[in-house]
Amino acid sequence: MQIDILTLFPEMFQGVFDSGVIKRAMDKQLVSIGLHNFRDQAHDKHHTVDDYPYGGGAGMLLKPEPIFEAVEAIKGESDIPVILLNPQGRLFSQKIADEFSQYRRMIIICGRYEGVDERVSEHLATDEISIGDYVLTGGESAAMVVIDAVVRLLPGVLGSELSPLEDSHVAGLLEYPQYTRPDSYRGWAVPEILLSGNHARVAAWRREQSIRRTCERRPELLDKVELSTEEKRLVQKLR
Ligand code: ADE
C-alpha cells in the first residue's frame, strides 16, 4: 500500500513511523509512506497557505490552491481515495480501518488552524474522517491513528495472521481478559480455567468474558452483535 500524507508539519511524523510495527512494515515494503508539505505548492513569496474567512469570524482557513495542487501532483489522472481528516467526518472505527486496508493507495490530508476551505471537502476529498468527538490542533495525530490502525491489518504486517481476528471490536465485542506468567502475582491468581488446557472450555470462557465486558463497558456495542439464544439470556441477566 502507498500512503501519501499532505501536511504542513512533516517532521511530526518522524519518530512515529521510525520504530515498531509500522517501521517493520515499511522495511518489508508492505507499505510506503510519502510525506508532502503542501506549503511547497504555495507560489507567492511568503508561501502563504492560509487566509481570512469570507464573512468574518475568528481564525484562519487553509486555502484551497496549495492543497488541490499537491493532491493533483500525487494522483495525476488516477483514481485514488483522498481522505480529509476533520472533526466533521465519519467517525473512524475498526470497520473503516478494514475498508481502508483494502485500498492499494490513499492520500490523507491533514487540516490545520481553524479549518479548511469548504471546496476541498466538496471537490477534492472523497471521504472525511474524524477520530473522535473532540477537536485536535490539526489532523496529523489523527493521521497517525488512522495509519496505525490500517497498516497493522495489511497481510504480513503482524507476526501472526490470526491475531487481528481476535482484536477488540473485530467481532463487535471487546476483547476478553488475557494473562501471562506468573500464574500468581502478589496473590492475584490467573483464572483456573486458562490453566486447564481444555481449549473448548477456554474458548467458551473467553466468549462469555467478552460479552460480560462489553455489557459493562460499552453496552451500546451489543446492539450490533449476533448472539446465540443463550448469550442473549446472559445479556438480559447482566442488564
Ligand atoms: N482535526 C481536528 N480534530 C480532528 C478529529 N477529531 N479527527 C480528525 N481530524 C481532526
PDB file of C-alpha atoms and ligand atoms in Angstrom:
ATOM      1  CA  MET A   1       0.000   0.000   0.000  1.00  0.00           C
ATOM      2  CA  GLN A   2       1.172   3.506  -0.821  1.00  0.00           C
ATOM      3  CA  ILE A   3       0.014   6.237   1.590  1.00  0.00           C
ATOM      4  CA  ASP A   4       0.685   9.890   0.781  1.00  0.00           C
ATOM      5  CA  ILE A   5       0.224  12.403   3.588  1.00  0.00           C
ATOM      6  CA  LEU A   6      -0.281  16.125   2.963  1.00  0.00           C
ATOM      7  CA  THR A   7       0.784  18.134   5.973  1.00  0.00           C
ATOM      8  CA  LEU A   8       2.356  21.438   6.971  1.00  0.00           C
ATOM      9  CA  PHE A   9       4.345  19.574   9.627  1.00  0.00           C
ATOM     10  CA  PRO A  10       6.006  16.509   8.063  1.00  0.00           C
ATOM     11  CA  GLU A  11       8.527  16.434  10.920  1.00  0.00           C
ATOM     12  CA  MET A  12       5.711  15.466  13.315  1.00  0.00           C
ATOM     13  CA  PHE A  13       5.664  12.028  11.692  1.00  0.00           C
ATOM     14  CA  GLN A  14       9.318  11.368  12.360  1.00  0.00           C
ATOM     15  CA  GLY A  15       9.765   9.009  15.261  1.00  0.00           C
ATOM     16  CA  VAL A  16       6.211   7.726  14.932  1.00  0.00           C
ATOM     17  CA  PHE A  17       6.989   5.770  11.777  1.00  0.00           C
ATOM     18  CA  ASP A  18      10.657   5.181  12.660  1.00  0.00           C
ATOM     19  CA  SER A  19      10.088   2.306  15.053  1.00  0.00           C
ATOM     20  CA  GLY A  20       7.831  -0.600  15.829  1.00  0.00           C
ATOM     21  CA  VAL A  21       5.356  -2.360  13.591  1.00  0.00           C
ATOM     22  CA  ILE A  22       4.961   0.445  11.028  1.00  0.00           C
ATOM     23  CA  LYS A  23       8.722   0.678  10.543  1.00  0.00           C
ATOM     24  CA  ARG A  24       8.933  -3.095  10.051  1.00  0.00           C
ATOM     25  CA  ALA A  25       6.074  -2.957   7.535  1.00  0.00           C
ATOM     26  CA  MET A  26       7.949  -0.254   5.608  1.00  0.00           C
ATOM     27  CA  ASP A  27      11.197  -2.242   5.728  1.00  0.00           C
ATOM     28  CA  LYS A  28       9.329  -5.266   4.339  1.00  0.00           C
ATOM     29  CA  GLN A  29       7.895  -2.991   1.638  1.00  0.00           C
ATOM     30  CA  LEU A  30       4.345  -3.821   2.659  1.00  0.00           C
ATOM     31  CA  VAL A  31       3.649  -0.107   2.967  1.00  0.00           C
ATOM     32  CA  SER A  32       5.307   3.020   1.676  1.00  0.00           C
ATOM     33  CA  ILE A  33       4.538   6.383   3.269  1.00  0.00           C
ATOM     34  CA  GLY A  34       5.196   9.652   1.429  1.00  0.00           C
ATOM     35  CA  LEU A  35       5.190  12.971   3.295  1.00  0.00           C
ATOM     36  CA  HIS A  36       4.341  16.111   1.313  1.00  0.00           C
ATOM     37  CA  ASN A  37       4.446  19.618   2.688  1.00  0.00           C
ATOM     38  CA  PHE A  38       1.775  21.461   0.717  1.00  0.00           C
ATOM     39  CA  ARG A  39       3.416  24.754   1.644  1.00  0.00           C
ATOM     40  CA  ASP A  40       5.767  23.847  -1.224  1.00  0.00           C
ATOM     41  CA  GLN A  41       2.795  24.332  -3.578  1.00  0.00           C
ATOM     42  CA  ALA A  42       2.154  27.919  -2.471  1.00  0.00           C
ATOM     43  CA  HIS A  43       3.555  30.103  -5.215  1.00  0.00           C
ATOM     44  CA  ASP A  44       3.717  33.533  -3.560  1.00  0.00           C
ATOM     45  CA  LYS A  45       6.868  34.891  -1.968  1.00  0.00           C
ATOM     46  CA  HIS A  46       5.787  34.027   1.591  1.00  0.00           C
ATOM     47  CA  HIS A  47       4.413  30.562   0.732  1.00  0.00           C
ATOM     48  CA  THR A  48       1.036  31.501   2.153  1.00  0.00           C
ATOM     49  CA  VAL A  49      -1.228  28.551   2.916  1.00  0.00           C
ATOM     50  CA  ASP A  50      -3.953  30.285   4.942  1.00  0.00           C
ATOM     51  CA  ASP A  51      -6.219  33.310   4.727  1.00  0.00           C
ATOM     52  CA  TYR A  52      -9.118  35.046   6.490  1.00  0.00           C
ATOM     53  CA  PRO A  53     -12.605  33.537   6.234  1.00  0.00           C
ATOM     54  CA  TYR A  54     -15.084  35.337   3.970  1.00  0.00           C
ATOM     55  CA  GLY A  55     -17.890  36.709   6.091  1.00  0.00           C
ATOM     56  CA  GLY A  56     -15.579  37.223   9.055  1.00  0.00           C
ATOM     57  CA  GLY A  57     -15.020  35.124  12.137  1.00  0.00           C
ATOM     58  CA  ALA A  58     -12.099  34.042  14.245  1.00  0.00           C
ATOM     59  CA  GLY A  59      -9.015  32.355  12.874  1.00  0.00           C
ATOM     60  CA  MET A  60      -7.618  31.482   9.504  1.00  0.00           C
ATOM     61  CA  LEU A  61      -8.578  28.877   6.940  1.00  0.00           C
ATOM     62  CA  LEU A  62      -6.334  26.747   4.778  1.00  0.00           C
ATOM     63  CA  LYS A  63      -6.537  27.995   1.207  1.00  0.00           C
ATOM     64  CA  PRO A  64      -7.686  25.566  -1.471  1.00  0.00           C
ATOM     65  CA  GLU A  65      -4.976  26.058  -4.135  1.00  0.00           C
ATOM     66  CA  PRO A  66      -1.918  24.502  -2.402  1.00  0.00           C
ATOM     67  CA  ILE A  67      -3.962  21.501  -1.274  1.00  0.00           C
ATOM     68  CA  PHE A  68      -5.571  20.908  -4.694  1.00  0.00           C
ATOM     69  CA  GLU A  69      -2.230  21.239  -6.454  1.00  0.00           C
ATOM     70  CA  ALA A  70      -0.423  18.930  -4.028  1.00  0.00           C
ATOM     71  CA  VAL A  71      -3.096  16.225  -4.374  1.00  0.00           C
ATOM     72  CA  GLU A  72      -3.187  16.552  -8.158  1.00  0.00           C
ATOM     73  CA  ALA A  73       0.610  16.303  -8.357  1.00  0.00           C
ATOM     74  CA  ILE A  74       0.452  12.989  -6.485  1.00  0.00           C
ATOM     75  CA  LYS A  75      -2.523  11.358  -8.160  1.00  0.00           C
ATOM     76  CA  GLY A  76      -2.235  12.578 -11.745  1.00  0.00           C
ATOM     77  CA  GLU A  77      -5.121  11.053 -13.714  1.00  0.00           C
ATOM     78  CA  SER A  78      -5.543   8.060 -11.390  1.00  0.00           C
ATOM     79  CA  ASP A  79      -8.474   7.484  -9.064  1.00  0.00           C
ATOM     80  CA  ILE A  80      -7.076   7.411  -5.549  1.00  0.00           C
ATOM     81  CA  PRO A  81      -9.155   7.836  -2.379  1.00  0.00           C
ATOM     82  CA  VAL A  82      -8.491  11.262  -0.842  1.00  0.00           C
ATOM     83  CA  ILE A  83      -9.236  11.321   2.877  1.00  0.00           C
ATOM     84  CA  LEU A  84      -9.632  14.636   4.665  1.00  0.00           C
ATOM     85  CA  LEU A  85      -9.138  14.462   8.420  1.00  0.00           C
ATOM     86  CA  ASN A  86     -11.643  16.684  10.023  1.00  0.00           C
ATOM     87  CA  PRO A  87     -13.760  16.667  13.216  1.00  0.00           C
ATOM     88  CA  GLN A  88     -16.864  16.750  10.989  1.00  0.00           C
ATOM     89  CA  GLY A  89     -16.013  13.485   9.213  1.00  0.00           C
ATOM     90  CA  ARG A  90     -17.407   9.955   9.651  1.00  0.00           C
ATOM     91  CA  LEU A  91     -16.351   8.549  12.983  1.00  0.00           C
ATOM     92  CA  PHE A  92     -13.322   6.267  12.496  1.00  0.00           C
ATOM     93  CA  SER A  93     -13.853   2.653  13.506  1.00  0.00           C
ATOM     94  CA  GLN A  94     -12.377  -0.817  13.064  1.00  0.00           C
ATOM     95  CA  LYS A  95     -14.803  -1.299  10.181  1.00  0.00           C
ATOM     96  CA  ILE A  96     -13.444   1.785   8.385  1.00  0.00           C
ATOM     97  CA  ALA A  97      -9.848   0.655   9.100  1.00  0.00           C
ATOM     98  CA  ASP A  98     -10.749  -2.634   7.428  1.00  0.00           C
ATOM     99  CA  GLU A  99     -12.273  -0.797   4.463  1.00  0.00           C
ATOM    100  CA  PHE A 100      -9.135   1.373   4.041  1.00  0.00           C
ATOM    101  CA  SER A 101      -6.826  -1.646   4.353  1.00  0.00           C
ATOM    102  CA  GLN A 102      -8.269  -2.898   1.036  1.00  0.00           C
ATOM    103  CA  TYR A 103      -7.010   0.199  -0.816  1.00  0.00           C
ATOM    104  CA  ARG A 104      -3.852  -0.053  -2.878  1.00  0.00           C
ATOM    105  CA  ARG A 105      -3.186   3.673  -2.443  1.00  0.00           C
ATOM    106  CA  MET A 106      -4.613   6.525  -0.432  1.00  0.00           C
ATOM    107  CA  ILE A 107      -3.962  10.209   0.107  1.00  0.00           C
ATOM    108  CA  ILE A 108      -4.519  11.747   3.544  1.00  0.00           C
ATOM    109  CA  ILE A 109      -4.948  15.492   4.023  1.00  0.00           C
ATOM    110  CA  CYS A 110      -4.174  16.872   7.480  1.00  0.00           C
ATOM    111  CA  GLY A 111      -6.125  20.052   8.199  1.00  0.00           C
ATOM    112  CA  ARG A 112      -4.776  22.828  10.428  1.00  0.00           C
ATOM    113  CA  TYR A 113      -5.785  26.101  12.019  1.00  0.00           C
ATOM    114  CA  GLU A 114      -9.499  26.807  12.254  1.00  0.00           C
ATOM    115  CA  GLY A 115     -10.386  24.739   9.238  1.00  0.00           C
ATOM    116  CA  VAL A 116     -10.069  24.144   5.537  1.00  0.00           C
ATOM    117  CA  ASP A 117     -11.795  25.923   2.643  1.00  0.00           C
ATOM    118  CA  GLU A 118     -15.039  24.019   2.022  1.00  0.00           C
ATOM    119  CA  ARG A 119     -14.150  23.410  -1.650  1.00  0.00           C
ATOM    120  CA  VAL A 120     -11.502  20.902  -0.519  1.00  0.00           C
ATOM    121  CA  SER A 121     -14.169  18.802   1.129  1.00  0.00           C
ATOM    122  CA  GLU A 122     -16.678  19.312  -1.715  1.00  0.00           C
ATOM    123  CA  HIS A 123     -14.495  18.816  -4.762  1.00  0.00           C
ATOM    124  CA  LEU A 124     -11.270  17.088  -3.740  1.00  0.00           C
ATOM    125  CA  ALA A 125     -11.808  14.787  -0.757  1.00  0.00           C
ATOM    126  CA  THR A 126     -13.576  11.509  -1.437  1.00  0.00           C
ATOM    127  CA  ASP A 127     -14.020  10.827   2.273  1.00  0.00           C
ATOM    128  CA  GLU A 128     -13.833  12.765   5.553  1.00  0.00           C
ATOM    129  CA  ILE A 129     -12.802  11.064   8.762  1.00  0.00           C
ATOM    130  CA  SER A 130     -12.917  12.140  12.415  1.00  0.00           C
ATOM    131  CA  ILE A 131     -11.131  10.054  15.039  1.00  0.00           C
ATOM    132  CA  GLY A 132     -13.463  11.172  17.824  1.00  0.00           C
ATOM    133  CA  ASP A 133     -15.750  13.865  19.142  1.00  0.00           C
ATOM    134  CA  TYR A 134     -13.051  16.286  20.221  1.00  0.00           C
ATOM    135  CA  VAL A 135     -11.016  18.908  18.403  1.00  0.00           C
ATOM    136  CA  LEU A 136      -7.292  18.468  17.833  1.00  0.00           C
ATOM    137  CA  THR A 137      -4.900  21.231  16.801  1.00  0.00           C
ATOM    138  CA  GLY A 138      -4.533  19.500  13.450  1.00  0.00           C
ATOM    139  CA  GLY A 139      -5.073  16.314  11.513  1.00  0.00           C
ATOM    140  CA  GLU A 140      -1.527  14.983  11.997  1.00  0.00           C
ATOM    141  CA  SER A 141      -2.184  12.974  15.159  1.00  0.00           C
ATOM    142  CA  ALA A 142      -5.441  11.720  13.598  1.00  0.00           C
ATOM    143  CA  ALA A 143      -3.493  10.595  10.506  1.00  0.00           C
ATOM    144  CA  MET A 144      -1.117   8.635  12.752  1.00  0.00           C
ATOM    145  CA  VAL A 145      -4.089   6.906  14.391  1.00  0.00           C
ATOM    146  CA  VAL A 146      -5.701   6.023  11.061  1.00  0.00           C
ATOM    147  CA  ILE A 147      -2.448   4.786   9.506  1.00  0.00           C
ATOM    148  CA  ASP A 148      -1.567   2.702  12.553  1.00  0.00           C
ATOM    149  CA  ALA A 149      -4.982   1.008  12.569  1.00  0.00           C
ATOM    150  CA  VAL A 150      -4.873   0.372   8.799  1.00  0.00           C
ATOM    151  CA  VAL A 151      -1.265  -0.773   8.358  1.00  0.00           C
ATOM    152  CA  ARG A 152      -1.459  -3.425  11.071  1.00  0.00           C
ATOM    153  CA  LEU A 153      -4.269  -5.059   9.062  1.00  0.00           C
ATOM    154  CA  LEU A 154      -2.202  -5.423   5.886  1.00  0.00           C
ATOM    155  CA  PRO A 155      -1.301  -9.058   5.180  1.00  0.00           C
ATOM    156  CA  GLY A 156       2.140  -9.947   6.546  1.00  0.00           C
ATOM    157  CA  VAL A 157       2.457  -6.927   8.868  1.00  0.00           C
ATOM    158  CA  LEU A 158       1.670  -8.622  12.165  1.00  0.00           C
ATOM    159  CA  GLY A 159       3.649 -11.706  13.146  1.00  0.00           C
ATOM    160  CA  SER A 160       0.615 -13.938  13.321  1.00  0.00           C
ATOM    161  CA  GLU A 161      -2.006 -13.728  10.580  1.00  0.00           C
ATOM    162  CA  LEU A 162      -4.589 -14.744  13.155  1.00  0.00           C
ATOM    163  CA  SER A 163      -4.063 -12.047  15.739  1.00  0.00           C
ATOM    164  CA  PRO A 164      -6.107  -9.198  14.177  1.00  0.00           C
ATOM    165  CA  LEU A 165      -9.128 -11.515  14.124  1.00  0.00           C
ATOM    166  CA  GLU A 166      -9.081 -11.696  17.915  1.00  0.00           C
ATOM    167  CA  ASP A 167      -8.866  -7.941  18.498  1.00  0.00           C
ATOM    168  CA  SER A 168     -11.352  -5.929  20.435  1.00  0.00           C
ATOM    169  CA  HIS A 169     -14.018  -4.597  18.033  1.00  0.00           C
ATOM    170  CA  VAL A 170     -13.353  -7.131  15.269  1.00  0.00           C
ATOM    171  CA  ALA A 171     -16.245  -9.336  16.361  1.00  0.00           C
ATOM    172  CA  GLY A 172     -18.093  -6.221  17.536  1.00  0.00           C
ATOM    173  CA  LEU A 173     -17.221  -7.168  21.129  1.00  0.00           C
ATOM    174  CA  LEU A 174     -14.442  -6.016  23.427  1.00  0.00           C
ATOM    175  CA  GLU A 175     -11.616  -8.480  23.876  1.00  0.00           C
ATOM    176  CA  TYR A 176     -11.598 -10.954  26.785  1.00  0.00           C
ATOM    177  CA  PRO A 177      -9.024 -10.534  29.606  1.00  0.00           C
ATOM    178  CA  GLN A 178      -5.609 -12.076  28.951  1.00  0.00           C
ATOM    179  CA  TYR A 179      -2.877 -13.228  31.312  1.00  0.00           C
ATOM    180  CA  THR A 180       0.705 -14.396  31.062  1.00  0.00           C
ATOM    181  CA  ARG A 181       3.117 -15.864  33.620  1.00  0.00           C
ATOM    182  CA  PRO A 182       3.427 -15.910  36.586  1.00  0.00           C
ATOM    183  CA  ASP A 183       0.180 -17.795  37.360  1.00  0.00           C
ATOM    184  CA  SER A 184       0.041 -15.983  40.693  1.00  0.00           C
ATOM    185  CA  TYR A 185       1.335 -12.441  41.163  1.00  0.00           C
ATOM    186  CA  ARG A 186       1.063 -10.691  44.551  1.00  0.00           C
ATOM    187  CA  GLY A 187      -1.616 -13.204  45.390  1.00  0.00           C
ATOM    188  CA  TRP A 188      -3.684 -12.421  42.259  1.00  0.00           C
ATOM    189  CA  ALA A 189      -4.241 -15.728  40.518  1.00  0.00           C
ATOM    190  CA  VAL A 190      -4.849 -16.317  36.814  1.00  0.00           C
ATOM    191  CA  PRO A 191      -8.354 -17.789  36.290  1.00  0.00           C
ATOM    192  CA  GLU A 192      -8.078 -21.529  36.816  1.00  0.00           C
ATOM    193  CA  ILE A 193      -9.769 -22.390  33.535  1.00  0.00           C
ATOM    194  CA  LEU A 194      -6.947 -20.830  31.485  1.00  0.00           C
ATOM    195  CA  LEU A 195      -4.507 -23.302  33.033  1.00  0.00           C
ATOM    196  CA  SER A 196      -6.767 -26.273  32.312  1.00  0.00           C
ATOM    197  CA  GLY A 197      -5.550 -26.958  28.774  1.00  0.00           C
ATOM    198  CA  ASN A 198      -9.153 -27.557  27.737  1.00  0.00           C
ATOM    199  CA  HIS A 199      -9.428 -25.491  24.537  1.00  0.00           C
ATOM    200  CA  ALA A 200     -13.190 -25.729  24.207  1.00  0.00           C
ATOM    201  CA  ARG A 201     -13.757 -24.557  27.788  1.00  0.00           C
ATOM    202  CA  VAL A 202     -11.197 -21.763  27.355  1.00  0.00           C
ATOM    203  CA  ALA A 203     -12.941 -20.591  24.171  1.00  0.00           C
ATOM    204  CA  ALA A 204     -16.351 -20.631  25.874  1.00  0.00           C
ATOM    205  CA  TRP A 205     -14.970 -18.720  28.871  1.00  0.00           C
ATOM    206  CA  ARG A 206     -13.377 -16.107  26.623  1.00  0.00           C
ATOM    207  CA  ARG A 207     -16.570 -15.587  24.648  1.00  0.00           C
ATOM    208  CA  GLU A 208     -18.539 -15.113  27.873  1.00  0.00           C
ATOM    209  CA  GLN A 209     -15.918 -12.697  29.255  1.00  0.00           C
ATOM    210  CA  SER A 210     -16.076 -10.679  26.021  1.00  0.00           C
ATOM    211  CA  ILE A 211     -19.838 -10.404  26.340  1.00  0.00           C
ATOM    212  CA  ARG A 212     -19.696  -9.511  30.045  1.00  0.00           C
ATOM    213  CA  ARG A 213     -17.009  -6.895  29.476  1.00  0.00           C
ATOM    214  CA  THR A 214     -18.837  -5.343  26.524  1.00  0.00           C
ATOM    215  CA  CYS A 215     -22.047  -5.281  28.550  1.00  0.00           C
ATOM    216  CA  GLU A 216     -20.317  -3.481  31.428  1.00  0.00           C
ATOM    217  CA  ARG A 217     -18.164  -1.033  29.472  1.00  0.00           C
ATOM    218  CA  ARG A 218     -19.735  -0.474  26.044  1.00  0.00           C
ATOM    219  CA  PRO A 219     -23.329  -1.787  26.208  1.00  0.00           C
ATOM    220  CA  GLU A 220     -24.282   0.084  23.001  1.00  0.00           C
ATOM    221  CA  LEU A 221     -21.966  -2.219  21.008  1.00  0.00           C
ATOM    222  CA  LEU A 222     -24.139  -5.240  21.847  1.00  0.00           C
ATOM    223  CA  ASP A 223     -26.992  -3.977  19.682  1.00  0.00           C
ATOM    224  CA  LYS A 224     -24.972  -4.747  16.557  1.00  0.00           C
ATOM    225  CA  VAL A 225     -23.604  -8.172  17.559  1.00  0.00           C
ATOM    226  CA  GLU A 226     -25.065 -11.557  16.684  1.00  0.00           C
ATOM    227  CA  LEU A 227     -25.607 -13.539  19.869  1.00  0.00           C
ATOM    228  CA  SER A 228     -26.899 -17.057  20.474  1.00  0.00           C
ATOM    229  CA  THR A 229     -30.107 -17.538  22.458  1.00  0.00           C
ATOM    230  CA  GLU A 230     -28.054 -18.491  25.491  1.00  0.00           C
ATOM    231  CA  GLU A 231     -25.847 -15.414  25.099  1.00  0.00           C
ATOM    232  CA  LYS A 232     -28.899 -13.177  24.779  1.00  0.00           C
ATOM    233  CA  ARG A 233     -30.150 -14.653  28.051  1.00  0.00           C
ATOM    234  CA  LEU A 234     -26.807 -13.807  29.692  1.00  0.00           C
ATOM    235  CA  VAL A 235     -27.066 -10.210  28.455  1.00  0.00           C
ATOM    236  CA  GLN A 236     -30.635  -9.947  29.795  1.00  0.00           C
ATOM    237  CA  LYS A 237     -29.400 -11.171  33.162  1.00  0.00           C
ATOM    238  CA  LEU A 238     -26.446  -8.749  33.221  1.00  0.00           C
ATOM    239  CA  ARG A 239     -28.637  -5.796  32.257  1.00  0.00           C
TER     240      ARG A 239
HETATM  241  N1  ADE B   1      -8.642  17.522  13.168  1.00  0.00           N
HETATM  242  C1  ADE B   1      -9.009  18.171  14.300  1.00  0.00           C
HETATM  243  N2  ADE B   1      -9.743  17.397  15.092  1.00  0.00           N
HETATM  244  C2  ADE B   1      -9.873  16.194  14.474  1.00  0.00           C
HETATM  245  C3  ADE B   1     -10.527  14.973  14.793  1.00  0.00           C
HETATM  246  N3  ADE B   1     -11.224  14.813  15.922  1.00  0.00           N
HETATM  247  N4  ADE B   1     -10.435  13.957  13.912  1.00  0.00           N
HETATM  248  C4  ADE B   1      -9.765  14.115  12.751  1.00  0.00           C
HETATM  249  N5  ADE B   1      -9.128  15.232  12.394  1.00  0.00           N
HETATM  250  C5  ADE B   1      -9.176  16.265  13.244  1.00  0.00           C
END
